[in-house]
GROMACS .gro file of C-alpha atoms in nm:
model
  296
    1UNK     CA    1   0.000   0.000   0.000
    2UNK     CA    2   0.314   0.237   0.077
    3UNK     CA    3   0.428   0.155  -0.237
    4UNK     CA    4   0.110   0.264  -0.450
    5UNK     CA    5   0.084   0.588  -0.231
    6UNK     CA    6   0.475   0.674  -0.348
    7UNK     CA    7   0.472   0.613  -0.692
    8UNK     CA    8   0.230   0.915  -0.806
    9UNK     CA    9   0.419   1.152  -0.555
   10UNK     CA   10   0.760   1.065  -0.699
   11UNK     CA   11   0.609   1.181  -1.032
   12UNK     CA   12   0.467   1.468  -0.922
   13UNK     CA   13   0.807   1.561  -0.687
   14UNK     CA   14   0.948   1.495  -1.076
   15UNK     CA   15   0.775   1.763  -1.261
   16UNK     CA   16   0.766   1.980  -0.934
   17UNK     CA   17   1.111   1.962  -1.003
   18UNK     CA   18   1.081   2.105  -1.378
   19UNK     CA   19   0.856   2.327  -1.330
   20UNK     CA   20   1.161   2.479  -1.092
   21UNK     CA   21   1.462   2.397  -1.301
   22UNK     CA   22   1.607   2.748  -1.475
   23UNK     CA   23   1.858   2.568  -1.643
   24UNK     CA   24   1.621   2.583  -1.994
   25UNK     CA   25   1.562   2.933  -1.937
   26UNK     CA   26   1.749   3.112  -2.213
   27UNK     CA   27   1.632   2.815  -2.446
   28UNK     CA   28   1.297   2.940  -2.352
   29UNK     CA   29   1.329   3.323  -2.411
   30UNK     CA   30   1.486   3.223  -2.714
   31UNK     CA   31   1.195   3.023  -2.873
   32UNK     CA   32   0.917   3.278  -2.736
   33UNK     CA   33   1.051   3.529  -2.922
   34UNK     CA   34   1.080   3.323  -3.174
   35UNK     CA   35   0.756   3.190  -3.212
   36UNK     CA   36   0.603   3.578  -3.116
   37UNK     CA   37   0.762   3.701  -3.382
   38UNK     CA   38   0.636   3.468  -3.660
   39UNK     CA   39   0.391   3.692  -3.896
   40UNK     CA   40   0.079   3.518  -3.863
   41UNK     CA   41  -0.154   3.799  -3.888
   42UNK     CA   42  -0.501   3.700  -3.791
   43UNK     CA   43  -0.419   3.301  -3.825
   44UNK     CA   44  -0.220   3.362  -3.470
   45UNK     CA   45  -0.570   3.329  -3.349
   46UNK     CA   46  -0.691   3.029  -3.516
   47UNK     CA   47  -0.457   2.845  -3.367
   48UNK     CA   48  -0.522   2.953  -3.063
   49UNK     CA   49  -0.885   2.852  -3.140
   50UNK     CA   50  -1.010   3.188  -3.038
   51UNK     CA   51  -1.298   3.060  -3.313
   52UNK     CA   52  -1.342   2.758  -3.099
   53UNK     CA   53  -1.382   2.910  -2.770
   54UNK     CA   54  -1.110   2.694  -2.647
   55UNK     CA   55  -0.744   2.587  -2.738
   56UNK     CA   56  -0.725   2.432  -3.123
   57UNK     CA   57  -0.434   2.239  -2.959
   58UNK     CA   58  -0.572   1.958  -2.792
   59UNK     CA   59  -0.805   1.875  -3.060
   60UNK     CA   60  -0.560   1.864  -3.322
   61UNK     CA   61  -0.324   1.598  -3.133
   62UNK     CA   62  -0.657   1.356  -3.142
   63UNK     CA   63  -0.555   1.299  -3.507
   64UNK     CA   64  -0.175   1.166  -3.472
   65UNK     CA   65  -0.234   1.035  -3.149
   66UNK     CA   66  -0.577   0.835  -3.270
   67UNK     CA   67  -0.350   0.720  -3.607
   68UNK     CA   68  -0.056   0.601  -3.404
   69UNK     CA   69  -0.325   0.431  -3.122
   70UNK     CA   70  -0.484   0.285  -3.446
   71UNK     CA   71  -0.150   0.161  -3.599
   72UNK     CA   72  -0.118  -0.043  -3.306
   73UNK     CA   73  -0.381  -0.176  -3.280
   74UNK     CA   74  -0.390  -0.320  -3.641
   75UNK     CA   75  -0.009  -0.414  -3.573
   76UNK     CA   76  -0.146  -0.695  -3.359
   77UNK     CA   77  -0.389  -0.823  -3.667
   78UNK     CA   78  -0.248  -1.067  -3.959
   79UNK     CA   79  -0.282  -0.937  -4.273
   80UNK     CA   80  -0.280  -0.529  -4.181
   81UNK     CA   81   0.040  -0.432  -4.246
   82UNK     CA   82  -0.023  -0.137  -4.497
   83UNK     CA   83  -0.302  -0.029  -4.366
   84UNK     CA   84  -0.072   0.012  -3.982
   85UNK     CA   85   0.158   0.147  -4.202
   86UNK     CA   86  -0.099   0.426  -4.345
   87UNK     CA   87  -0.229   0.514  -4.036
   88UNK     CA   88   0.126   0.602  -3.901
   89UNK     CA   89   0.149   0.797  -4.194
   90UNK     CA   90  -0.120   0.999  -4.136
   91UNK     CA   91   0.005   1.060  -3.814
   92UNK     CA   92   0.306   1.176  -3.898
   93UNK     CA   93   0.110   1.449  -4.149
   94UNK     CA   94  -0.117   1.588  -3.850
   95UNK     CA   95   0.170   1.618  -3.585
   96UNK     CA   96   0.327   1.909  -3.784
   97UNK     CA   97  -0.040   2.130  -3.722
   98UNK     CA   98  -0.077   1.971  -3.377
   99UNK     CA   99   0.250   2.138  -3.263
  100UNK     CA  100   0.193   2.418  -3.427
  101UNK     CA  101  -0.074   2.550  -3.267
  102UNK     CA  102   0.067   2.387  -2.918
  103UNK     CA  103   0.353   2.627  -2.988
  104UNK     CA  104   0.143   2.907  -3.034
  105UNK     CA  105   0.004   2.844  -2.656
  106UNK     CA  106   0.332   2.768  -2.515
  107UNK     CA  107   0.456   3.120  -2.602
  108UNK     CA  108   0.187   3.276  -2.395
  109UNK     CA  109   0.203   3.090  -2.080
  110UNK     CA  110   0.374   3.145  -1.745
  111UNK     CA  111   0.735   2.996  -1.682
  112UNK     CA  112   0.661   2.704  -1.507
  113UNK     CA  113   0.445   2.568  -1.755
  114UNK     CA  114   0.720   2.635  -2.041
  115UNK     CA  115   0.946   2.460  -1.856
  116UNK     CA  116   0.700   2.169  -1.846
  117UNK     CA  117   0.614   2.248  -2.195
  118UNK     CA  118   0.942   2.224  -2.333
  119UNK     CA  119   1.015   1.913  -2.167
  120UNK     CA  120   0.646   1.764  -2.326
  121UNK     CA  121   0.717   1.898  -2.657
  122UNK     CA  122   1.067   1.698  -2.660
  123UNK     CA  123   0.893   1.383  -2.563
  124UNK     CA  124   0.647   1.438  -2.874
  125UNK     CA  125   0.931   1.550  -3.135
  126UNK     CA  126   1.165   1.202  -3.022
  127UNK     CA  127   0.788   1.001  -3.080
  128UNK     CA  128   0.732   1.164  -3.415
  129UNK     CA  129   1.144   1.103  -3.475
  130UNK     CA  130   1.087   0.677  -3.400
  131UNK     CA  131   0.744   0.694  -3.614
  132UNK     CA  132   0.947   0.828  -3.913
  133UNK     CA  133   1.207   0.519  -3.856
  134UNK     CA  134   0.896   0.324  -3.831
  135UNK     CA  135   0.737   0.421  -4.172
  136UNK     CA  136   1.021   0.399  -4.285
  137UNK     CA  137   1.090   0.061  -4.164
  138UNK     CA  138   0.734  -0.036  -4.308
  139UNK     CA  139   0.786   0.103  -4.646
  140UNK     CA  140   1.099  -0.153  -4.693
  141UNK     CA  141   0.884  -0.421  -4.556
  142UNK     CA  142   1.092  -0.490  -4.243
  143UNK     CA  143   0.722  -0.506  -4.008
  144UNK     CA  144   0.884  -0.629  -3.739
  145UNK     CA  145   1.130  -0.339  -3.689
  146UNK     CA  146   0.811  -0.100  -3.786
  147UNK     CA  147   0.644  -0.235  -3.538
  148UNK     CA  148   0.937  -0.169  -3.300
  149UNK     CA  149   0.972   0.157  -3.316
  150UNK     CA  150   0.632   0.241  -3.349
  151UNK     CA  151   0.603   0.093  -2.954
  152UNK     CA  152   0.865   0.310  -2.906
  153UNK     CA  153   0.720   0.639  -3.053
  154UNK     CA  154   0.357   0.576  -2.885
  155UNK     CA  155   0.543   0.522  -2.563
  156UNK     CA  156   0.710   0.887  -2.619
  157UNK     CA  157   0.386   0.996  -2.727
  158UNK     CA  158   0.216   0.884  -2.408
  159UNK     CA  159   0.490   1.023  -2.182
  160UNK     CA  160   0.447   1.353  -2.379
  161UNK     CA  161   0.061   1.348  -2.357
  162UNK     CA  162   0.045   1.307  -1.945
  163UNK     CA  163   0.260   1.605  -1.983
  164UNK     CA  164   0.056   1.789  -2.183
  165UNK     CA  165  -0.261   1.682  -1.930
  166UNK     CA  166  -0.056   1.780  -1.593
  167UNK     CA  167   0.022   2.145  -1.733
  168UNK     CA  168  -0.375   2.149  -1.876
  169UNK     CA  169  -0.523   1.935  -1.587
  170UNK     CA  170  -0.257   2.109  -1.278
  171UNK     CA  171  -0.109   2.402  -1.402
  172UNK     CA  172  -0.428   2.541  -1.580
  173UNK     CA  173  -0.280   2.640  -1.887
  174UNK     CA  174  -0.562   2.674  -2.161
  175UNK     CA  175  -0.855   2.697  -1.911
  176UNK     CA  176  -1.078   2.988  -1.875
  177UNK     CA  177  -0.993   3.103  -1.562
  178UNK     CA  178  -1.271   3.371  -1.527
  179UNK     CA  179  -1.540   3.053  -1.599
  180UNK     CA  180  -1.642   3.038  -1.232
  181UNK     CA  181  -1.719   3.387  -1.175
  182UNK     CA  182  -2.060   3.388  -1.209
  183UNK     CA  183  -2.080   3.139  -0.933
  184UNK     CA  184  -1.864   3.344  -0.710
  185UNK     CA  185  -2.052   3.649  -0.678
  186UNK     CA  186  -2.433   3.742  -0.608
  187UNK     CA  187  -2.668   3.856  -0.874
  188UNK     CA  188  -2.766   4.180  -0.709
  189UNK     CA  189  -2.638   4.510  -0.707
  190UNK     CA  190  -2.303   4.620  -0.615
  191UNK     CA  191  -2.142   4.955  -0.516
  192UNK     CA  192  -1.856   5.064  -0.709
  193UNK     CA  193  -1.797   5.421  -0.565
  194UNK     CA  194  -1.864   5.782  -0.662
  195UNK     CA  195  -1.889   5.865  -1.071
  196UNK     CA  196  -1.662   6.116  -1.000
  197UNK     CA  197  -1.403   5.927  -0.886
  198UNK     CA  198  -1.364   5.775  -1.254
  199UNK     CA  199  -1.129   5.888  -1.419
  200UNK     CA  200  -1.234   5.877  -1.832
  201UNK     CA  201  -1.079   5.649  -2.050
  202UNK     CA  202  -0.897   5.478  -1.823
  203UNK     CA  203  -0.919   5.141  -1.609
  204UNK     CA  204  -0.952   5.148  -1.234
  205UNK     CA  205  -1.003   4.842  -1.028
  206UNK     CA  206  -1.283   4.777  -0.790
  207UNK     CA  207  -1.445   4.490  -0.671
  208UNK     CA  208  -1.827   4.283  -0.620
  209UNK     CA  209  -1.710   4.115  -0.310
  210UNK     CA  210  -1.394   3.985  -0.378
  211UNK     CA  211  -1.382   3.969  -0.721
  212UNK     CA  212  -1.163   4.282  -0.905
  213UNK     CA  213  -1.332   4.433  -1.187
  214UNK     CA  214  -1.202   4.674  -1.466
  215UNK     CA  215  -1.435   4.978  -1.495
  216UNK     CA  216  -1.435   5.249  -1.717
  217UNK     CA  217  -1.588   5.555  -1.744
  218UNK     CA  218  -1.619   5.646  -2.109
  219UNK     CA  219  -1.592   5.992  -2.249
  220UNK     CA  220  -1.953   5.940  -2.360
  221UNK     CA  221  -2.086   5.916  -2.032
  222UNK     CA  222  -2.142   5.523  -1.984
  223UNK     CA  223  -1.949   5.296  -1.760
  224UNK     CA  224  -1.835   5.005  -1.842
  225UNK     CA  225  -1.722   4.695  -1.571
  226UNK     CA  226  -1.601   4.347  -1.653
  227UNK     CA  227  -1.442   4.089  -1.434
  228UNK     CA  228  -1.067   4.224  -1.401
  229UNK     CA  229  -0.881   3.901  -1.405
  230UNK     CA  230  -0.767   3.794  -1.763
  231UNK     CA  231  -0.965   3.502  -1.858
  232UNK     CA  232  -0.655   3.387  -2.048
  233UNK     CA  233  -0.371   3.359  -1.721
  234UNK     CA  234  -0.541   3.587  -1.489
  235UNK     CA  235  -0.376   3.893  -1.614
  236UNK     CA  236  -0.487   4.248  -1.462
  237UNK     CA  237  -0.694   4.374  -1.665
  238UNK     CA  238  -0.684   4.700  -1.463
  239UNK     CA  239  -0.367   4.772  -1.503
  240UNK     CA  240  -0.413   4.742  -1.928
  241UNK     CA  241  -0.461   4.974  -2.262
  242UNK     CA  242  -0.811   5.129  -2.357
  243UNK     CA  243  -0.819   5.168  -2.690
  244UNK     CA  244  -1.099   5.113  -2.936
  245UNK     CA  245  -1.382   5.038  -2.693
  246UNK     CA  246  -1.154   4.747  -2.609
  247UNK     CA  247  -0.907   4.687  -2.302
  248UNK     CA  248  -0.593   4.470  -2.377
  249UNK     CA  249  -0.468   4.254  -2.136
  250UNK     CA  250  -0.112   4.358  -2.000
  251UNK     CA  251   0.045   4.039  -1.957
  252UNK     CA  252  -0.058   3.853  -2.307
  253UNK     CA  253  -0.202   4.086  -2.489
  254UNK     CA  254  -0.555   3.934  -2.523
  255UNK     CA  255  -0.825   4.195  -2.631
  256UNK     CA  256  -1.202   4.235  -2.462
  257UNK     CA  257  -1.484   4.457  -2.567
  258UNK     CA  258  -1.573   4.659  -2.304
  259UNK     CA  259  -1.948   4.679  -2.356
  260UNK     CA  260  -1.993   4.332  -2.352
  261UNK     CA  261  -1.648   4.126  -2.287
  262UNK     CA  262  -1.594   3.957  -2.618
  263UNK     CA  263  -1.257   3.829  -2.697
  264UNK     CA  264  -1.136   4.007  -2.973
  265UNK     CA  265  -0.821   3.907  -3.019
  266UNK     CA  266  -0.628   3.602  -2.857
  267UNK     CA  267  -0.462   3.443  -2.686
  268UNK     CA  268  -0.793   3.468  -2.465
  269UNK     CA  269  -0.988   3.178  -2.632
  270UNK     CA  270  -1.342   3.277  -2.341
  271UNK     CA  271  -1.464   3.612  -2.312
  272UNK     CA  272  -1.500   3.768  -1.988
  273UNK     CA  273  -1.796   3.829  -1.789
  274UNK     CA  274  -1.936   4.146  -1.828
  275UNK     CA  275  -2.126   4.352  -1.614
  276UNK     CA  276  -2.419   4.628  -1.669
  277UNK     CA  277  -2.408   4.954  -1.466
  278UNK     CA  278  -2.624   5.218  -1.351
  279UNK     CA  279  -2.559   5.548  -1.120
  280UNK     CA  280  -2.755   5.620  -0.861
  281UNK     CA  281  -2.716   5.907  -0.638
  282UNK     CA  282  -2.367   5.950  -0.776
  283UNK     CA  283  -2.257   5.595  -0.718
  284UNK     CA  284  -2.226   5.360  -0.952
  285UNK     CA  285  -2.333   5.008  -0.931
  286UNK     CA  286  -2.298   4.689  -1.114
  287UNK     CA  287  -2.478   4.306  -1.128
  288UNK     CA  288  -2.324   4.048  -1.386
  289UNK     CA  289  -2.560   4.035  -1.686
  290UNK     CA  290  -2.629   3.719  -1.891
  291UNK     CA  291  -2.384   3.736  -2.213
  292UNK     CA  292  -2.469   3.851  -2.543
  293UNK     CA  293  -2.252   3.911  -2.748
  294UNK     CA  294  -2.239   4.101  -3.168
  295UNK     CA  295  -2.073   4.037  -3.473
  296UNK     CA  296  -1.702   4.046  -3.368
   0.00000   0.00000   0.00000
């Protein structure tokens, strides 16, 4: 029984440990700026999966991963040796978007979960290395050494997908993290100070109970309030750029509409919960509203 109760705690001690290490760090820097700089325009967003209201990432890997899964599978069947053989194939043609768009993520996320990430992505790229050597293998009819490193590439491929779940699953990285708000906070009527204590066109942080908003007092007259905690990584919204009727997150970069939250632009794949206001006797007060969002 000691035994069972040690063997997920050494893991987790494990990449505890990486999440820690510095030693990748300039590696790191270096391929964030890398991948930041690519000049994706608008498709930056896609593979986010702004469009898909959550990360394109994890959907994509179902393709290689259910290929290679499948490949197996069919390994253990007489008589299904090119079809095995196609299926790692087509693996090996989804992986490329797969880590695309999981390298698009990974350049937005905090430092512990690059360090994790870098360490997952390595595990993938050496699977995707032994599933070339075992189409290749295939192609020259030598099954049994196809076969081989195929094991060998899923196993990767595994070790690399429990990665991928412990930064999703522990770290949070890709989850909404303004998604419980509306169950944190009443539905009535909450005091946000005096209107004249707004300054215009800029963000100032107050709270309903103790959740921060943004609110901003617009030149028009109306005030605007959404939850103040990025969505994306919990970035301050409060502390970010008003431009366009939109606030953009500090940290990332992620832009919300202010009249209603929509995401805008990524990495923010949620929008954030908005809030309607009204003044009353100089104070102005705000209750979450039930989204509805425009065209975007």
């Amino acid at each position: 029984m000691s035994g069972s109760r040690a063997g997920p705690g050494c893991l987790l001690r494990a990449v505890d440990r990486v999440e820690q290490w510095p030693g990748a760090d300039g590696v790191i820097d270096a391929g964030r700026a890398a991948v930041r700089s690519l000049p994706l325009g608008g498709f930056r967003d896609v593979l986010h999966g702004r469009w898909l209201g959550h990360p394109l990432h994890p959907a994509l890997v179902q393709l290689p991963t259910g290929a290679w899964i499948s490949a197996a599978v069919l390994d253990l069947v007489p008589g299904q040796e090119r079809a095995a053989r196609t299926l790692v194939g087509v693996g090996l043609a989804t992986a490329g978007p797969a880590a695309w768009a999981g390298w698009t993520d990974w350049a937005e996320l905090r430092r512990p979960q690059q360090r994790v990430g870098v360490v997952h992505a390595a595990a993938n790229a050496g699977g995707v290395i032994l599933y070339g050597f075992s189409y290749a293998a295939r192609a020259r009819g030598r099954f049994v050494q196809g076969r081989a490193w195929g094991l060998a590439g899923l196993a990767l491929v595994g070790a690399g997908g429990a990665l991928g779940g412990h930064m999703a699953y522990r770290q949070g990285a890709g989850t909404n993290h303004a998604e419980a708000v509306p169950d944190q906070i009443g539905t009535g009527w909450y005091d946000l100070g005096e209107l004249e204590d707004l300054p215009v066109g800029r963000p100032v942080k107050r709270h309903a109970e103790d959740e921060p908003l943004v609110v901003v007092r617009e030149a028009g007259g109306a005030v605007r309030a959404l939850t103040g905690r990025c969505g994306h990584m919990g970035g301050p919204l409060f502390d970010g750029e008003i431009a366009d009727g939109c606030v953009r997150c500090p940290w990332h970069g992620s832009r919300f509409r202010l009249v209603d939250g929509w995401n805008v632009e990524g990495p923010a794949t949620a929008p954030q919960p908005a809030f309607e206001t009204r003044v009353t006797d100089g104070h102005v007060e705000a209750r979450l509203i039930r989204r509805s969002y425009g065209d975007d």
